[in-house]
Each structure stands twice: as structure tokens, then as C-alpha cells.
Tab-separated table of C-alpha atoms in Angstrom:
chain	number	residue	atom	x	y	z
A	1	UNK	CA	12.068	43.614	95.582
A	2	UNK	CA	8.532	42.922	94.469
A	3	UNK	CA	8.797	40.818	91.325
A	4	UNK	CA	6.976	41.730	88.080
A	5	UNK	CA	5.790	38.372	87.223
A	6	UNK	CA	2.808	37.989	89.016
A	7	UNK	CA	0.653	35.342	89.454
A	8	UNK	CA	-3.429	35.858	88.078
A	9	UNK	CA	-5.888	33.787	89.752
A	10	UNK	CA	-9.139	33.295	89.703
A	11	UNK	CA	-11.666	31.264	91.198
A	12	UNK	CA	-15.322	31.169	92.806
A	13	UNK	CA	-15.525	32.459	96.826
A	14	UNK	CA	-18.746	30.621	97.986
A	15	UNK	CA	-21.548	32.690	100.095
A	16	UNK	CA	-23.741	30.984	103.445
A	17	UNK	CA	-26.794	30.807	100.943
A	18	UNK	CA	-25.413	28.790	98.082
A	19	UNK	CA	-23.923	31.279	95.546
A	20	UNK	CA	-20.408	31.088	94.043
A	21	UNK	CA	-19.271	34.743	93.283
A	22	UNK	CA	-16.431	35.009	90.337
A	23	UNK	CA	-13.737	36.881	91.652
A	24	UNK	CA	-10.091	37.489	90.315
A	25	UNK	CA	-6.828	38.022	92.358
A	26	UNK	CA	-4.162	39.580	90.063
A	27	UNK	CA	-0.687	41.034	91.470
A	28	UNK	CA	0.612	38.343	94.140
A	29	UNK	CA	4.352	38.050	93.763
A	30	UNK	CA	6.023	34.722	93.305
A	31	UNK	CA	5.726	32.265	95.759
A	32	UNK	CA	3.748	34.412	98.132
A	33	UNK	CA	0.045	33.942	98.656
A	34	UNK	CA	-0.159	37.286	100.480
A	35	UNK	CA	2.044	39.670	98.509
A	36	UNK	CA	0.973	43.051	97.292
A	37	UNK	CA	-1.470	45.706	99.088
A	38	UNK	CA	-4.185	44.497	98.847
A	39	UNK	CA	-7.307	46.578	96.837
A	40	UNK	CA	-10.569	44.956	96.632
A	41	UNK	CA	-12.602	46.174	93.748
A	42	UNK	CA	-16.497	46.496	93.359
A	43	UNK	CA	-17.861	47.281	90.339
A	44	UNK	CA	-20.947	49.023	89.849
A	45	UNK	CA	-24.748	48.086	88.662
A	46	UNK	CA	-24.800	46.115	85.258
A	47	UNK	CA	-21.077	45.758	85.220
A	48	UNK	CA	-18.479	43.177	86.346
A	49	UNK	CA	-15.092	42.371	87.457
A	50	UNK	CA	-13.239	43.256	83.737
A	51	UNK	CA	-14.272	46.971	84.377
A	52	UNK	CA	-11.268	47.698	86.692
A	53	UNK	CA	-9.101	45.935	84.151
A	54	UNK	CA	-7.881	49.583	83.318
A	55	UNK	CA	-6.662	49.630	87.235
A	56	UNK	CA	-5.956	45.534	88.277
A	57	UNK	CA	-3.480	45.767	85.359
A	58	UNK	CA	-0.919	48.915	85.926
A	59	UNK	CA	-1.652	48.645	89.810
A	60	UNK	CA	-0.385	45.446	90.135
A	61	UNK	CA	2.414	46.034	88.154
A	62	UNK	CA	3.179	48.420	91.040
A	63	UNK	CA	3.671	46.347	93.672
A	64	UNK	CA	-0.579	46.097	94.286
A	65	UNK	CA	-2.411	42.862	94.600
A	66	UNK	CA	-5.527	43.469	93.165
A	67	UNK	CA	-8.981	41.915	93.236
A	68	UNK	CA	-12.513	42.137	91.855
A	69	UNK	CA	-15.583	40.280	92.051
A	70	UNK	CA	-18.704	39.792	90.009
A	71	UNK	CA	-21.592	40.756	91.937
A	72	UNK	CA	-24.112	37.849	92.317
A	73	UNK	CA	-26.485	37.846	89.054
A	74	UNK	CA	-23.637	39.489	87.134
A	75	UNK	CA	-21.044	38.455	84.903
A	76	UNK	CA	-19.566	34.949	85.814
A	77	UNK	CA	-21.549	34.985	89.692
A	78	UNK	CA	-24.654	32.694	90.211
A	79	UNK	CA	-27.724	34.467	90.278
A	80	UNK	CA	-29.276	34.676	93.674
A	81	UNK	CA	-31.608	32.771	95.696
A	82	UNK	CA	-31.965	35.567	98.566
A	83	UNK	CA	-32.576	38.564	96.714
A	84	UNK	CA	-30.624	41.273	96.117
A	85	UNK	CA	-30.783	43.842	99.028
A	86	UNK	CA	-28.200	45.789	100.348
A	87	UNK	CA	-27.398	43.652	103.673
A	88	UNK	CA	-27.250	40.549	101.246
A	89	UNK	CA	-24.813	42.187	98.732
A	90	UNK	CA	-22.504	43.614	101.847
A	91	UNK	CA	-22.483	39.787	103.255
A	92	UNK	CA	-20.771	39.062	100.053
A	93	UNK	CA	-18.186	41.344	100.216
A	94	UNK	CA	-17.289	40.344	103.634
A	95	UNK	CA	-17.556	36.386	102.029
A	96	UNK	CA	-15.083	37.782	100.103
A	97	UNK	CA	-12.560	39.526	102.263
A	98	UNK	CA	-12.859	36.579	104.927
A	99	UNK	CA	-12.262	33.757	102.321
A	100	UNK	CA	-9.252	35.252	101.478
A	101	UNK	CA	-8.206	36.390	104.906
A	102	UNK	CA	-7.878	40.028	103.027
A	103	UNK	CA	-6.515	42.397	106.025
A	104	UNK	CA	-5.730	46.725	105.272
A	105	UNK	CA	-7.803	46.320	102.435
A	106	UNK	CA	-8.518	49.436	100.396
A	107	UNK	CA	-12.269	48.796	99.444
A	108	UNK	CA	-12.686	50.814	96.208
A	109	UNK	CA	-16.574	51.253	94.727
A	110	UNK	CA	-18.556	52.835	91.732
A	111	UNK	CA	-21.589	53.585	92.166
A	112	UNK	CA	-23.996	50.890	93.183
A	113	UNK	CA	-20.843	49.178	94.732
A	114	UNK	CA	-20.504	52.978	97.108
A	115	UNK	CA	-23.376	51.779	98.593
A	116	UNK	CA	-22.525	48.161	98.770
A	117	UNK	CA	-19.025	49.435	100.847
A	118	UNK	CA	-21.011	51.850	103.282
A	119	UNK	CA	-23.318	48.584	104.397
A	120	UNK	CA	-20.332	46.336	104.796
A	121	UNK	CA	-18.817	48.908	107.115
A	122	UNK	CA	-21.896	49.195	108.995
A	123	UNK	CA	-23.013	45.319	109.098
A	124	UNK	CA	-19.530	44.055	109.594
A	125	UNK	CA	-16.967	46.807	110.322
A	126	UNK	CA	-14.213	48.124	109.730
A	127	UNK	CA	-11.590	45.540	111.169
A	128	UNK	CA	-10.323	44.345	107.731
A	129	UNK	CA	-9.890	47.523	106.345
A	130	UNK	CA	-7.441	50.497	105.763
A	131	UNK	CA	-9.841	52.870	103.612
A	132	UNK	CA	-12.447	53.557	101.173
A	133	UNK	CA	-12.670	55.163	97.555
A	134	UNK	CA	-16.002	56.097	96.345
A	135	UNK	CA	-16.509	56.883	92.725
A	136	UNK	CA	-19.171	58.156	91.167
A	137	UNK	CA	-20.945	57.451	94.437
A	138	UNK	CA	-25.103	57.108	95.138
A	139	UNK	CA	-24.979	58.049	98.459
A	140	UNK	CA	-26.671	59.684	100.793
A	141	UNK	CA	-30.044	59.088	99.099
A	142	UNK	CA	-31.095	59.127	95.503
A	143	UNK	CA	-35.070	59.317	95.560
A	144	UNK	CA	-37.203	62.403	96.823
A	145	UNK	CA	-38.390	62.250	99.651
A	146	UNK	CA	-39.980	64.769	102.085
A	147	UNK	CA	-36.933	65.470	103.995
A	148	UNK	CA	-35.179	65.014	100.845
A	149	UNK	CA	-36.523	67.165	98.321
A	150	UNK	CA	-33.958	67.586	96.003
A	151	UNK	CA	-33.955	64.021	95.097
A	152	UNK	CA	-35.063	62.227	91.812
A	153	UNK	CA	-39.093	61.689	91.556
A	154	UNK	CA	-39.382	57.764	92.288
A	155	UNK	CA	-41.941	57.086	89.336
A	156	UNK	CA	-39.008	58.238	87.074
A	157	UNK	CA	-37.207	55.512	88.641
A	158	UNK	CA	-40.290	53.269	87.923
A	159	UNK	CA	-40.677	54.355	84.737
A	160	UNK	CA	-37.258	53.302	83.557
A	161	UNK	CA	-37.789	50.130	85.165
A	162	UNK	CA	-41.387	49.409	83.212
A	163	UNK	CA	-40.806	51.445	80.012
A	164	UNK	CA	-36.768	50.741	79.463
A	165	UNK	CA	-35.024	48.094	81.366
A	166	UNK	CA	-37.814	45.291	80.999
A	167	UNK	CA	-38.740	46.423	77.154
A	168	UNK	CA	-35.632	46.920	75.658
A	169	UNK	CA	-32.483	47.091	77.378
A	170	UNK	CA	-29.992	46.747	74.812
A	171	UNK	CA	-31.460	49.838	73.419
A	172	UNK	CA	-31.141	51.440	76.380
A	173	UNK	CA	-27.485	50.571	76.760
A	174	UNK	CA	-26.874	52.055	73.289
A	175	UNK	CA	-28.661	55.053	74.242
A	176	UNK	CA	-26.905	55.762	77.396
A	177	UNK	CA	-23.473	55.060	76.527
A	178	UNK	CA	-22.263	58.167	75.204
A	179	UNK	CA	-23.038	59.759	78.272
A	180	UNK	CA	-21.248	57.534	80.410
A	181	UNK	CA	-17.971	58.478	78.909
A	182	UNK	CA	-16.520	61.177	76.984
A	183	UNK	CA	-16.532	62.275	73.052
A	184	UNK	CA	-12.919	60.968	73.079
A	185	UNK	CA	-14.017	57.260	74.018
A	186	UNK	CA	-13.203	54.712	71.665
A	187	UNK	CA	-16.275	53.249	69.984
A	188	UNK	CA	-14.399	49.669	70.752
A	189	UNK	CA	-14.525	51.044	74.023
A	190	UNK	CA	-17.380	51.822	74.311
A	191	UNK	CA	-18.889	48.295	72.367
A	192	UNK	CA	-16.512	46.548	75.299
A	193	UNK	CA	-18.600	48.386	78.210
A	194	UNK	CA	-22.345	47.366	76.680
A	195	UNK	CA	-20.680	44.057	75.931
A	196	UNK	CA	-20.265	43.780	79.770
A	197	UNK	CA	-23.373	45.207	81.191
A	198	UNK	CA	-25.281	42.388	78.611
A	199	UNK	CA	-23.279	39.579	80.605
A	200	UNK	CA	-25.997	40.079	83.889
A	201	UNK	CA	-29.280	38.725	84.466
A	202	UNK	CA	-32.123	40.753	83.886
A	203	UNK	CA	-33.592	40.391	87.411
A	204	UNK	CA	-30.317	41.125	89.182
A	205	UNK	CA	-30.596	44.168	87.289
A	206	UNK	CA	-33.703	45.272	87.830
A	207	UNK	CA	-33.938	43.787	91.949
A	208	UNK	CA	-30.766	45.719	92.017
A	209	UNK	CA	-31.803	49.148	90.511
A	210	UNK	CA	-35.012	48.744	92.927
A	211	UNK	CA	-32.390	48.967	95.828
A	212	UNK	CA	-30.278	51.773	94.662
A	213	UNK	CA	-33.258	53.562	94.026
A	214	UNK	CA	-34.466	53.238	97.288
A	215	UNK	CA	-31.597	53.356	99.674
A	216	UNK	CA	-31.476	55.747	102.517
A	217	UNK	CA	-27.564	55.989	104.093
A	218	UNK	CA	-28.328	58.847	105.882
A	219	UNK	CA	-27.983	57.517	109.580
A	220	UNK	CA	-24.860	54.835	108.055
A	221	UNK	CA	-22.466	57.673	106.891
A	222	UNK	CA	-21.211	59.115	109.662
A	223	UNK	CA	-20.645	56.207	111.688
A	224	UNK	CA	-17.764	55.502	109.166
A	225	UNK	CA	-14.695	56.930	110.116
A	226	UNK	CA	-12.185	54.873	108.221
A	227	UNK	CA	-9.990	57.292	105.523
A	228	UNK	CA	-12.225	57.281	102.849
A	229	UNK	CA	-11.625	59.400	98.929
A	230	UNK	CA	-14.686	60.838	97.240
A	231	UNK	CA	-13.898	60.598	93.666
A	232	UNK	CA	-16.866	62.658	91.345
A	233	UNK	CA	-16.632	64.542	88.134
A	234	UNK	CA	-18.901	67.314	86.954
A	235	UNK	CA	-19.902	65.498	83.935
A	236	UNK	CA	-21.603	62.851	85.726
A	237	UNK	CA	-25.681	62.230	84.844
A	238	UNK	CA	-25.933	59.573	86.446
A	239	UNK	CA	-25.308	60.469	89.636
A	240	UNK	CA	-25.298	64.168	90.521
A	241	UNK	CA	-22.070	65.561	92.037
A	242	UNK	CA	-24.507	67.023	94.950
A	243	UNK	CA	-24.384	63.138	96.226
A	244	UNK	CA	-20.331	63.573	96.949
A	245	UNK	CA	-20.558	66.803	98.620
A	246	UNK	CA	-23.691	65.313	100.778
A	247	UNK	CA	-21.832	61.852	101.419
A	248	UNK	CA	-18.331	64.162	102.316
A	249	UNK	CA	-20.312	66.343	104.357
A	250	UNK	CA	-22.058	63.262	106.541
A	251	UNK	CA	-18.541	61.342	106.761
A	252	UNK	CA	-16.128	62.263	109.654
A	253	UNK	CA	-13.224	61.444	107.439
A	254	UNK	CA	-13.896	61.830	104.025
A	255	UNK	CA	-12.380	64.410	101.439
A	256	UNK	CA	-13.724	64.963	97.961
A	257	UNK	CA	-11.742	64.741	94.590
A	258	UNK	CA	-13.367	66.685	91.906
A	259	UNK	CA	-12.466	66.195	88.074
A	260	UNK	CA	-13.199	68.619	85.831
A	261	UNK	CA	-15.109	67.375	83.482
A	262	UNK	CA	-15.301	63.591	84.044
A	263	UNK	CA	-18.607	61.267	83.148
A	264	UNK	CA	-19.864	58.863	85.604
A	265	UNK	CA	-17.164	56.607	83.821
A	266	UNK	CA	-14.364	58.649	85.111
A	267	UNK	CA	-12.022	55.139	85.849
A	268	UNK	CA	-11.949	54.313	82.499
A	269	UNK	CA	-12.044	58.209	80.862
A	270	UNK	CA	-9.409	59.515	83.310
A	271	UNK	CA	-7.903	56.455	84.144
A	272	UNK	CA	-4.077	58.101	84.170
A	273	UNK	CA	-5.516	60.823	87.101
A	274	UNK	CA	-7.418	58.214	89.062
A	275	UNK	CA	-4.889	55.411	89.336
A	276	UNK	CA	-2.052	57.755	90.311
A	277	UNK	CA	-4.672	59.206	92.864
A	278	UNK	CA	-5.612	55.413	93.855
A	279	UNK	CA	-2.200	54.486	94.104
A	280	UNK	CA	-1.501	57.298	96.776
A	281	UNK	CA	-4.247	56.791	99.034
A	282	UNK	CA	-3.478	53.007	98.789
A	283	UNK	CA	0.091	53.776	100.168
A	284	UNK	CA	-0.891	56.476	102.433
């Protein structure tokens, strides 16, 4: 029987170009280095590995082994001396899941992280993994573009770049919490999540938001045919639920789980309905 007492870990995982990338490994039972599924965790832009507390915690109390990572420039991770592009971040993850020897890994993301997950799969494959849950996700493609017209205007991107993130983003933070979660939300909670997003460098952030912003995964999508959840609520500003049908609609095996009324925080609003869901696809 899987014992309760787990064992927490964590440590540093270090990439090809220098970085050490904070990562914790909660959930292994006694005496075995392997035990547990195993669910890797990526957070999304601004935040690091504590957000999935809410999940690491009960999951792996469930028989789970659970691990996140800070992203490079976030949190506890070394800021980076190759940029922060999309191949670069999706070498990381794989840094990850091969310094570990992580095999039927669930590869859960929200919403820079979706993005982060589709490249892996693409640049590296699919070989050390079982499936894919995508919260809150930014894919297919956030910006307007000609073949892309109902995308966002890329000088509003710019503009929040110029006007908010590099004049004031504490402010911003403040501003833009509320939305994030629901009226219900703690104001603790709420101090905890800008508390996080504070922790990462200012140029990860912004080199960061440049990708998102910019990211096309048209063409990637449907060349990923692991099982993979589409997790969106109707609530979300952040990131439109039009993305999730789009990103379903590209994916040859991809199904969409709508909440009713969830912000782009959905993990930590409707934690109860996600980790039960989470759980499930985990086992399945």
C-alpha cells in the first residue's frame, strides 16, 4: 500500500547552457525513488513552482508523485543567459524530465506553460509521456494577424509592455488580481499570488510576455496526438475561451472541460473540481 509519509525534495536540475532550474519532487513513498505517478507541473508567466501547492499537496497524498519547477528567471531558477524563447524554455522541461528519468508523465500547464508543453512535444516528443492538461491555455495564436483576425491587436500587447510592465508592475499586479480569481478569493490569497509573481526578474517577464505574444502553434497542434484535457472557464480575461475550442479543434486527441464560471485562476478557485478531474485523467 502506498504509504502516506512521503518524502519532499527539492533541489536544482541543471540545463546545457549553465542555468540551475528550482524544482520540487513531493509524493515519493518511503524508500522508493520512483514511487507515485508521476505529474510534472508548469506554472504559468510571472508565477512559480508554489502555485500548484493547492494540487502537489492533496495529489500526493493520493498515491501521486508530484513535481514543479520554476521557470528560468522566476522564482528560485537562475535567470538566463540564452534568452527566453519557446525552444529554450521546452529544452528545460525535457532537462527536467531526463534528469529525473521521469517516464508516463502527465505534463500539466497554465497558460504560458500550454505553450511551453506543445514545443516540448514537438522538439522532443512524446516518448516520456502519458498525457497533457492544458489550463487556461494560449494556444493556437494570441496576436492578430491576417489569417488570424480575431486575435488581440499586437500594439496592445506593446503597450502593456511600455506603459505597464516596465513602469509599474506592482501596480499592475494589484490591478489585475481581482480578475484572475473570483469575488470569493481570500484577500490572503490573493496577497500570496502577487507575492509570487514579484519573486521573477523583470526581463524574464517581459522576454517572456514578448514570446507568448507572438507565438504561432498553428502547424505544432495537430501533430500531438498524446491524450491531452483542455481545461478553460468562461470567466477567463486573460485568455479567451475561443483559444480552447481552437487548440481542441487542431488536436487529434484533445477534449475540452468547460467550468462555468471559472477565472483564468481556475486551479486555485475551483481547485476541488480540477484535482478530482486531474486525478482521473492521471489514472486513466
Amino acid at each position: 500500500m502506498y504509504s502516506k509519509r512521503t518524502v519532499d525534495i527539492m533541489g536544482f536540475i541543471h540545463t546545457d547552457d549553465g542555468v540551475r532550474l528550482f524544482y520540487r519532487d513531493w509524493g515519493k513513498q518511503d524508500g522508493d525513488p520512483k514511487g507515485g505517478r508521476p505529474i510534472v507541473f508548469v506554472s504559468s508567466w510571472s508565477l512559480t513552482s508554489d502555485a500548484w501547492a493547492y494540487q502537489m499537496a492533496p495529489l500526493s497524498e493520493q498515491g501521486c508523485r508530484c513535481i514543479a519547477f520554476d521557470r528560468r528567471g522566476h522564482g528560485r531558477s537562475d535567470e538566463s543567459p540564452s534568452g527566453y524563447g519557446f525552444d529554450r524554455l521546452a529544452d528545460d522541461i525535457a532537462a527536467l524530465l531526463d534528469g529525473l528519468d521521469l517516464r508516463d508523465v502527465t505534463l500539466v500547464g497554465h497558460s504560458m506553460a500550454t505553450g511551453e508543453i506543445v514545443r516540448y512535444l514537438t522538439r522532443h516528443g512524446a516518448g516520456r509521456v502519458k498525457g497533457v492538461v492544458m489550463v487556461g491555455t494560449i494556444t493556437p495564436l494570441m496576436a492578430r494577424t491576417e489569417d488570424n483576425p480575431d486575435g488581440v491587436d499586437p500594439a496592445l500587447f506593446e503597450a502593456f509592455r511600455t506603459e505597464q510592465l516596465l513602469r509599474d508592475f506592482p501596480k499592475w499586479l494589484g490591478d489585475n488580481i481581482d480578475p484572475f480569481v473570483t469575488a470569493e478569493t481570500s484577500a490572503e490569497m490573493k496577497g500570496w499570488i502577487v507575492g509570487m509573481a514579484l519573486q521573477s526578474s523583470l526581463m524574464a517577464l517581459l522576454e517572456c510576455n514578448r514570446a507568448i505574444t507572438a507565438a504561432d502553434f498553428r502547424a505544432e497542434l495537430p501533430a500531438i496526438a498524446v491524450p491531452t484535457l483542455v481545461v478553460h472557464g468562461d470567466r477567463d480575461v486573460t485568455t479567451p475561451l475561443a483559444l480552447a475550442e481552437r487548440t481542441v479543434a487542431l488536436m487529434p486527441n484533445a477534449r475540452l472541460s468547460f467550468y462555468d464560471g471559472a477565472p483564468h485562476g481556475l486551479f486555485i478557485t475551483h481547485r476541488d473540481r480540477f484535482n478530482a478531474e486531474l486525478l482521473a485523467f492521471a489514472r486513466g
